[in-house]
mmCIF file of N, CA, C and O in Angstrom:
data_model
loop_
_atom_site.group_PDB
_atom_site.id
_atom_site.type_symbol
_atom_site.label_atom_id
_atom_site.label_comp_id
_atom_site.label_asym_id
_atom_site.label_seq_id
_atom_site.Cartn_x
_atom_site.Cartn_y
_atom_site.Cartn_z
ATOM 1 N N UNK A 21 38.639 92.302 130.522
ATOM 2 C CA UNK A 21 39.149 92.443 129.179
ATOM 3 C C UNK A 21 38.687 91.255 128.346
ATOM 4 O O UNK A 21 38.933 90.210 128.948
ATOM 5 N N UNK A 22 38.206 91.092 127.377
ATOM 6 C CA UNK A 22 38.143 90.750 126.162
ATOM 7 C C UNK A 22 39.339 89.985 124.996
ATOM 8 O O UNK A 22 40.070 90.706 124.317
ATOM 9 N N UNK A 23 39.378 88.851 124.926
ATOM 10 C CA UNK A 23 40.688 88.292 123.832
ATOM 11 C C UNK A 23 39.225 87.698 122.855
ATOM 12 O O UNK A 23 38.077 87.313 123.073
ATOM 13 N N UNK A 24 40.124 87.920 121.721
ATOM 14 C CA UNK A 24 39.746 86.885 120.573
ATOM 15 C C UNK A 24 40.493 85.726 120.029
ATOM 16 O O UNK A 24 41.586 85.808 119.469
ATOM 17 N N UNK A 25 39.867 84.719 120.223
ATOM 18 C CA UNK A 25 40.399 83.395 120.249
ATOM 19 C C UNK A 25 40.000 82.844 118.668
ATOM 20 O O UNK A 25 38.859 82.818 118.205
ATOM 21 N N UNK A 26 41.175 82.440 118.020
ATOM 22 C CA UNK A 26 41.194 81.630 116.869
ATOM 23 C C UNK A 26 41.162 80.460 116.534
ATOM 24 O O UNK A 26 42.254 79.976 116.236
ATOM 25 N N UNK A 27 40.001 79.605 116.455
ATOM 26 C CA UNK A 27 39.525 78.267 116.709
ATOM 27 C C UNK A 27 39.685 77.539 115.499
ATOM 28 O O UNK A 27 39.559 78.196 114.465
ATOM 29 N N UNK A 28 39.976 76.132 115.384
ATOM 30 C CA UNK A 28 40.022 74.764 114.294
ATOM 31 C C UNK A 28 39.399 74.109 115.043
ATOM 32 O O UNK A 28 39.414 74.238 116.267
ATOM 33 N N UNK A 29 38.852 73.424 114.501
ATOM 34 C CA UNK A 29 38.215 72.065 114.764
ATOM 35 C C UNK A 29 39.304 71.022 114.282
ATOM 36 O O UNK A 29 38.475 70.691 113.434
ATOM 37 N N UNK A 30 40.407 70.172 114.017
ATOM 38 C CA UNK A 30 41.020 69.043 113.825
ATOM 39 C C UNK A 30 40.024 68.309 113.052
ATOM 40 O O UNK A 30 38.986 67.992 113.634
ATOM 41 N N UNK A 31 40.208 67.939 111.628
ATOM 42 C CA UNK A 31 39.493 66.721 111.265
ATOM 43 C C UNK A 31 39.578 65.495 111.869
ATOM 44 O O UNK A 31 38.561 64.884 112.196
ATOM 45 N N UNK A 32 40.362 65.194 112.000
ATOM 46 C CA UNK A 32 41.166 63.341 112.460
ATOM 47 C C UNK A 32 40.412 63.128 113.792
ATOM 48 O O UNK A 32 39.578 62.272 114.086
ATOM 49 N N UNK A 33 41.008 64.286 114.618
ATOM 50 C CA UNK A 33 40.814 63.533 116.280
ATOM 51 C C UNK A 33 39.096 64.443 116.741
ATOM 52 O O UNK A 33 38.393 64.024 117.660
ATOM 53 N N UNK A 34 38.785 65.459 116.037
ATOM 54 C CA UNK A 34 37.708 66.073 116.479
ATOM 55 C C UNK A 34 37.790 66.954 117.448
ATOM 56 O O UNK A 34 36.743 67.524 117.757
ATOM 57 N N UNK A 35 38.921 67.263 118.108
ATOM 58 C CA UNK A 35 39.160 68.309 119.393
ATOM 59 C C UNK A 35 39.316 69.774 118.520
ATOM 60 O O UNK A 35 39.750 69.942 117.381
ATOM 61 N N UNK A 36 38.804 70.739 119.480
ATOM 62 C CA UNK A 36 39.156 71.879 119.208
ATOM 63 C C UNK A 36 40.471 72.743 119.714
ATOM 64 O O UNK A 36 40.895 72.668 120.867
ATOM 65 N N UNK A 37 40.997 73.489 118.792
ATOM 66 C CA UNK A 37 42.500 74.080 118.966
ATOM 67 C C UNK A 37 42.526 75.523 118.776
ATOM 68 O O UNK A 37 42.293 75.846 117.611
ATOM 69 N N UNK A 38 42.738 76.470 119.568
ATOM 70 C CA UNK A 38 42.471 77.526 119.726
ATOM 71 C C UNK A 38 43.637 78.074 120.124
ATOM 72 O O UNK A 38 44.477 77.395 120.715
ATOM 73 N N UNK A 39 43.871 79.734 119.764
ATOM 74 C CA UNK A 39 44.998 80.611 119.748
ATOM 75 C C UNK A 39 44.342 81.671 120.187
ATOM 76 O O UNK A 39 43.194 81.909 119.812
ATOM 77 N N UNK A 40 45.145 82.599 121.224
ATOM 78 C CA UNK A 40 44.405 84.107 121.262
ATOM 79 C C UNK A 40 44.938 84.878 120.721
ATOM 80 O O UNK A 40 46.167 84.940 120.714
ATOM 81 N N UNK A 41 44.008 85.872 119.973
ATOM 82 C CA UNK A 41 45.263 86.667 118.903
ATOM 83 C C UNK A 41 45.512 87.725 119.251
ATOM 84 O O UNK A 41 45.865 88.446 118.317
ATOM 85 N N UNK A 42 45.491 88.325 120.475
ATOM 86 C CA UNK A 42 46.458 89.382 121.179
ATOM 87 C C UNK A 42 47.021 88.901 121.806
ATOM 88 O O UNK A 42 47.737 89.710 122.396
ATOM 89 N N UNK A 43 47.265 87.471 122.254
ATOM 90 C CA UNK A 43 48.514 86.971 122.803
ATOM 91 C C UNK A 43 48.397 85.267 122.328
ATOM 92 O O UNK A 43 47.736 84.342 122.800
ATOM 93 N N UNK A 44 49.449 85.349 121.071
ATOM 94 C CA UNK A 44 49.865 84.128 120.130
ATOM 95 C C UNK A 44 50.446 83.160 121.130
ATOM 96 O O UNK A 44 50.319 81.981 120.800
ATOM 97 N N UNK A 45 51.160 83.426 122.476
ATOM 98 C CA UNK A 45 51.596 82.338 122.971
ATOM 99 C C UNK A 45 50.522 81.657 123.988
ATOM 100 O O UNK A 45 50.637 80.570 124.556
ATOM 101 N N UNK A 46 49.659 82.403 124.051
ATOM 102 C CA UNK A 46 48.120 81.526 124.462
ATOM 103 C C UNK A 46 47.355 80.438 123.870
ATOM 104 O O UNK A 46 46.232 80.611 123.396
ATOM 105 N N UNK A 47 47.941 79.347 123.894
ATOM 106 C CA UNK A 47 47.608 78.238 122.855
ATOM 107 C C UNK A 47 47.023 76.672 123.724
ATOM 108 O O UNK A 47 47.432 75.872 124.565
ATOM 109 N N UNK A 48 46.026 76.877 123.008
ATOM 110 C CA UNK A 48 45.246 75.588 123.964
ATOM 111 C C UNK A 48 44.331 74.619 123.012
ATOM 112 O O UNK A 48 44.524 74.672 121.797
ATOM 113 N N UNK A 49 43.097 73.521 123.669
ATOM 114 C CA UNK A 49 42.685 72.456 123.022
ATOM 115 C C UNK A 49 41.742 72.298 123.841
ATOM 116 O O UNK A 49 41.802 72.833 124.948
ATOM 117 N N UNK A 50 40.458 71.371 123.384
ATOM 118 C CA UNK A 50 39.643 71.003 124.276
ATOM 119 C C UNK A 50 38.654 70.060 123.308
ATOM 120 O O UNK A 50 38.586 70.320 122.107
ATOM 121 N N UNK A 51 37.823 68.858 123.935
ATOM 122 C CA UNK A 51 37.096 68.303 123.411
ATOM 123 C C UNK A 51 36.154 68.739 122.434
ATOM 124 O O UNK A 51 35.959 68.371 121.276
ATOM 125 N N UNK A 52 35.559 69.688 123.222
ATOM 126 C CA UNK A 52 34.173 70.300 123.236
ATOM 127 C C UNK A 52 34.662 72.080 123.302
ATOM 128 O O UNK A 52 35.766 72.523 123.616
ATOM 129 N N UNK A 53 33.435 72.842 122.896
ATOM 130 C CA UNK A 53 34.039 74.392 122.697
ATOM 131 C C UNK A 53 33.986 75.209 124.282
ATOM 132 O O UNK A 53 34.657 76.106 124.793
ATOM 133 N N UNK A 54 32.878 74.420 124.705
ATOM 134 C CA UNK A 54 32.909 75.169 126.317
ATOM 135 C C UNK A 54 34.051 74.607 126.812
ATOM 136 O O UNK A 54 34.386 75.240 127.813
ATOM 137 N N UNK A 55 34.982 73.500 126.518
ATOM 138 C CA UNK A 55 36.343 72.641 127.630
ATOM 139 C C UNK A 55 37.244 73.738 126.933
ATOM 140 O O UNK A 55 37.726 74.395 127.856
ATOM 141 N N UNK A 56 37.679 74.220 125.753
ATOM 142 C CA UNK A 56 38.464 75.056 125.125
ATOM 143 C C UNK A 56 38.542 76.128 125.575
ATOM 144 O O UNK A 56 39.537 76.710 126.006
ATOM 145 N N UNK A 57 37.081 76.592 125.478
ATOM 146 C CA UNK A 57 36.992 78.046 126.001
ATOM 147 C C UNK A 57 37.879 78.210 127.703
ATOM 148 O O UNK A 57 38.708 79.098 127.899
ATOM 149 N N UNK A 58 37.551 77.351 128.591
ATOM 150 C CA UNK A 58 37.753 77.441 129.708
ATOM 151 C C UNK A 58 39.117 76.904 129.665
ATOM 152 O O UNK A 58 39.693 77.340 130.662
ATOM 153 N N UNK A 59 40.070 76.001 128.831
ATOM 154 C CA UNK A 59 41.582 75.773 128.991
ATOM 155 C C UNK A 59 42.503 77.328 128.400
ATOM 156 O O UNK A 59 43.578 77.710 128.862
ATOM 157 N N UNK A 60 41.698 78.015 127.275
ATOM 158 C CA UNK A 60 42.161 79.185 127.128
ATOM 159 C C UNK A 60 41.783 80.468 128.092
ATOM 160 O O UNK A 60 41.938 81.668 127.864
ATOM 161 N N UNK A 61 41.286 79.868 129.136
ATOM 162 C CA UNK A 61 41.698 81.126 130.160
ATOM 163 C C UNK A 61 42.791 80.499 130.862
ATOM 164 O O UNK A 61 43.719 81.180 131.300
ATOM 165 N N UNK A 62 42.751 79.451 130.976
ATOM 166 C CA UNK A 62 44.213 78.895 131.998
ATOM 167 C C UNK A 62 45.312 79.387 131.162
ATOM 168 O O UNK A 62 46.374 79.847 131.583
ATOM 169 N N UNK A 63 44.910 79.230 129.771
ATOM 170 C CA UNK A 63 46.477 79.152 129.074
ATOM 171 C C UNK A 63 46.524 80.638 128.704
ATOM 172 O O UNK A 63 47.685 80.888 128.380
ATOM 173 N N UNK A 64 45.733 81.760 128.613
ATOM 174 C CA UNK A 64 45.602 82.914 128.851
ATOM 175 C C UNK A 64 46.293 83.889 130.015
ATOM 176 O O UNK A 64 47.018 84.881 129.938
ATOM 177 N N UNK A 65 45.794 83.228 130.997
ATOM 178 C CA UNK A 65 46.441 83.443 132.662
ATOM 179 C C UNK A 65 47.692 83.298 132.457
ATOM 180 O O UNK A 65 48.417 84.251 132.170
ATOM 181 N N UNK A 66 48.199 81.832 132.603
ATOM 182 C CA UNK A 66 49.687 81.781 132.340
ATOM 183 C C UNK A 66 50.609 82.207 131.301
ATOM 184 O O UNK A 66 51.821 82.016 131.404
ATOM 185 N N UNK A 67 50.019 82.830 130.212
ATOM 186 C CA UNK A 67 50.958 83.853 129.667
ATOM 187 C C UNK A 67 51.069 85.614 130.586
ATOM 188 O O UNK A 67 52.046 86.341 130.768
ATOM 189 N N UNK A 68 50.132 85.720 130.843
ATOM 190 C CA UNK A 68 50.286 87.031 131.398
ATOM 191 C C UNK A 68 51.120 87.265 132.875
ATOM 192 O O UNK A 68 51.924 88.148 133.174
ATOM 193 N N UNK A 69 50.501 85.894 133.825
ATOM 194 C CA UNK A 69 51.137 85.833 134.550
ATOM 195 C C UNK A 69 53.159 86.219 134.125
ATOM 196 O O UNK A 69 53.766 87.252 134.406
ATOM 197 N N UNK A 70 53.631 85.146 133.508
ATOM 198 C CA UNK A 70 54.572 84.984 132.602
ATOM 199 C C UNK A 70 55.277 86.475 132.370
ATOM 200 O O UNK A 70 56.257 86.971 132.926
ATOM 201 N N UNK A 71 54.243 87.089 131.147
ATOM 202 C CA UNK A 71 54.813 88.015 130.628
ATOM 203 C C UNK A 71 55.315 89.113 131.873
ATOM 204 O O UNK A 71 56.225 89.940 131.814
ATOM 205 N N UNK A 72 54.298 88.783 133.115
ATOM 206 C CA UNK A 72 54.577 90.118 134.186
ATOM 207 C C UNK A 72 55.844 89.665 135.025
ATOM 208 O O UNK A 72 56.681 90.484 135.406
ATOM 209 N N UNK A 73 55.938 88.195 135.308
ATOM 210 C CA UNK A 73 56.921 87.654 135.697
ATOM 211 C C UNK A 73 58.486 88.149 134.941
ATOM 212 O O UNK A 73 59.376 88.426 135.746
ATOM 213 N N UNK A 74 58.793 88.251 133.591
ATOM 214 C CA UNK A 74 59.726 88.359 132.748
ATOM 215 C C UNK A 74 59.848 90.195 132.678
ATOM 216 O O UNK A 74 60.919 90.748 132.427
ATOM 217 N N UNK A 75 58.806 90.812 132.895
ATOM 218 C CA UNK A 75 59.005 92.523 133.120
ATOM 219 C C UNK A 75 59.793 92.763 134.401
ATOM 220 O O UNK A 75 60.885 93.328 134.339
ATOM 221 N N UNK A 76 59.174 92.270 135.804
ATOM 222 C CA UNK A 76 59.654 92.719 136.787
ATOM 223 C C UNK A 76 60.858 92.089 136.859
ATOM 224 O O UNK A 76 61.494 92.980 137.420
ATOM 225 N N UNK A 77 61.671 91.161 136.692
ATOM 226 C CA UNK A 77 62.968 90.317 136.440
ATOM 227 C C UNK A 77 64.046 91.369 135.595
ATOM 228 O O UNK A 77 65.208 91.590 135.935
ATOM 229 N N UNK A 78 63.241 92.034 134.235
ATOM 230 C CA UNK A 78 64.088 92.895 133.711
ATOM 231 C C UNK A 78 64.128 93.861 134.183
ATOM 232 O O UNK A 78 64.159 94.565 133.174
ATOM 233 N N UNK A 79 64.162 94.707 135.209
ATOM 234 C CA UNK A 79 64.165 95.726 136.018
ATOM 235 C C UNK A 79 64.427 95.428 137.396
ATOM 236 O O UNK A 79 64.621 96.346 138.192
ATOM 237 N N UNK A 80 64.456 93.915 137.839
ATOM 238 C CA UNK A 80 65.301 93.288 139.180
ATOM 239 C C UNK A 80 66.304 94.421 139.498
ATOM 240 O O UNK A 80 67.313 94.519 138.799
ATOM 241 N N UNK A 81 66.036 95.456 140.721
ATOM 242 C CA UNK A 81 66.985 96.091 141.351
ATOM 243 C C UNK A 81 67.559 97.077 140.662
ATOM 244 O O UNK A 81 68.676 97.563 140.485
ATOM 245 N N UNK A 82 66.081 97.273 140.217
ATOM 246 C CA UNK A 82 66.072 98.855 139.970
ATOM 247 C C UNK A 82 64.743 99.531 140.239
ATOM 248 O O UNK A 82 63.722 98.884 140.469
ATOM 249 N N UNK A 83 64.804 101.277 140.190
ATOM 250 C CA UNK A 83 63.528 101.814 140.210
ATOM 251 C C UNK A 83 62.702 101.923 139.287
ATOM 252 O O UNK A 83 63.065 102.358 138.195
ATOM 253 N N UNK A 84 61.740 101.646 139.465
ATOM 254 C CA UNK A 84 60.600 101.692 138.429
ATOM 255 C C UNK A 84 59.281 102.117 139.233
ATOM 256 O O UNK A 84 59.197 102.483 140.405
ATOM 257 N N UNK A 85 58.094 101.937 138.096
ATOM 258 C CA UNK A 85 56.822 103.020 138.947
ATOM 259 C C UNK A 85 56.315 102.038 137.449
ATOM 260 O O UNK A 85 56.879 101.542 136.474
ATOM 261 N N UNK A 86 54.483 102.174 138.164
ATOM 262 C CA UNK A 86 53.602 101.625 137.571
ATOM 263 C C UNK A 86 52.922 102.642 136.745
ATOM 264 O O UNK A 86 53.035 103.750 137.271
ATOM 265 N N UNK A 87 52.197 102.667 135.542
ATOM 266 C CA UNK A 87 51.105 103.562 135.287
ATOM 267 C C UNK A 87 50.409 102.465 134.020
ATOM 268 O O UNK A 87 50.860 101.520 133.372
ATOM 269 N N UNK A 88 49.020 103.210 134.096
ATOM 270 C CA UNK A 88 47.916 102.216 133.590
ATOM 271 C C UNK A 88 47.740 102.913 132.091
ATOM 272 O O UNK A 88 47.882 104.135 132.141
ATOM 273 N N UNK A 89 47.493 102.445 130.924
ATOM 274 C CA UNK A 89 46.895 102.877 129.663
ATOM 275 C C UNK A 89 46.460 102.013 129.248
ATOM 276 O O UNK A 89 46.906 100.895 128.989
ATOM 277 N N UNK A 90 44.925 102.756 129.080
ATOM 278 C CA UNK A 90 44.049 102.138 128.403
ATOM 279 C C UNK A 90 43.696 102.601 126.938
ATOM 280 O O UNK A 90 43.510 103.785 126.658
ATOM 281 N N UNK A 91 43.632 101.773 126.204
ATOM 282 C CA UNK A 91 43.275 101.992 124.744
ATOM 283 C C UNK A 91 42.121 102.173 123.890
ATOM 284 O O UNK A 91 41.189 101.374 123.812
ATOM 285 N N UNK A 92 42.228 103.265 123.252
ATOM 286 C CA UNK A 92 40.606 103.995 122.909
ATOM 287 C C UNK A 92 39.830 102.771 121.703
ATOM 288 O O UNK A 92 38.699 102.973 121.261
#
């Protein structure tokens, strides 16, 4: 899958600051655009991780079932 990441450059300190904008709580920084790119998959990961963590918790001990949709 594919995110689009919303990048600043910081005047003052020169680091780059980046947001993914299908998931706003994906928020990261990096010197350089390749160190950014690669802290917004960590900080990418750990929202999803997260978000799947906080689904299966709300359904703790109960039945549920998986199904996949994909979007045209």
């Amino acid at each position: 899958m594919e995110y689009t990441i919303l990048i600043h450059k910081d005047a003052e300190g020169g680091w780059y600051c980046g947001q993914c904008q299908q998931l706003p709580g994906a928020i990261s920084q990096g010197k350089t655009l390749d160190e950014l790119m690669e802290n917004m998959k960590d900080a990418i990961q750990l929202v999803l991780d997260y978000n799947k963590e906080q689904a299966l918790h709300t359904f703790e001990g109960e039945r549920f079932f998986y199904r996949k949709l994909a979007l045209a």
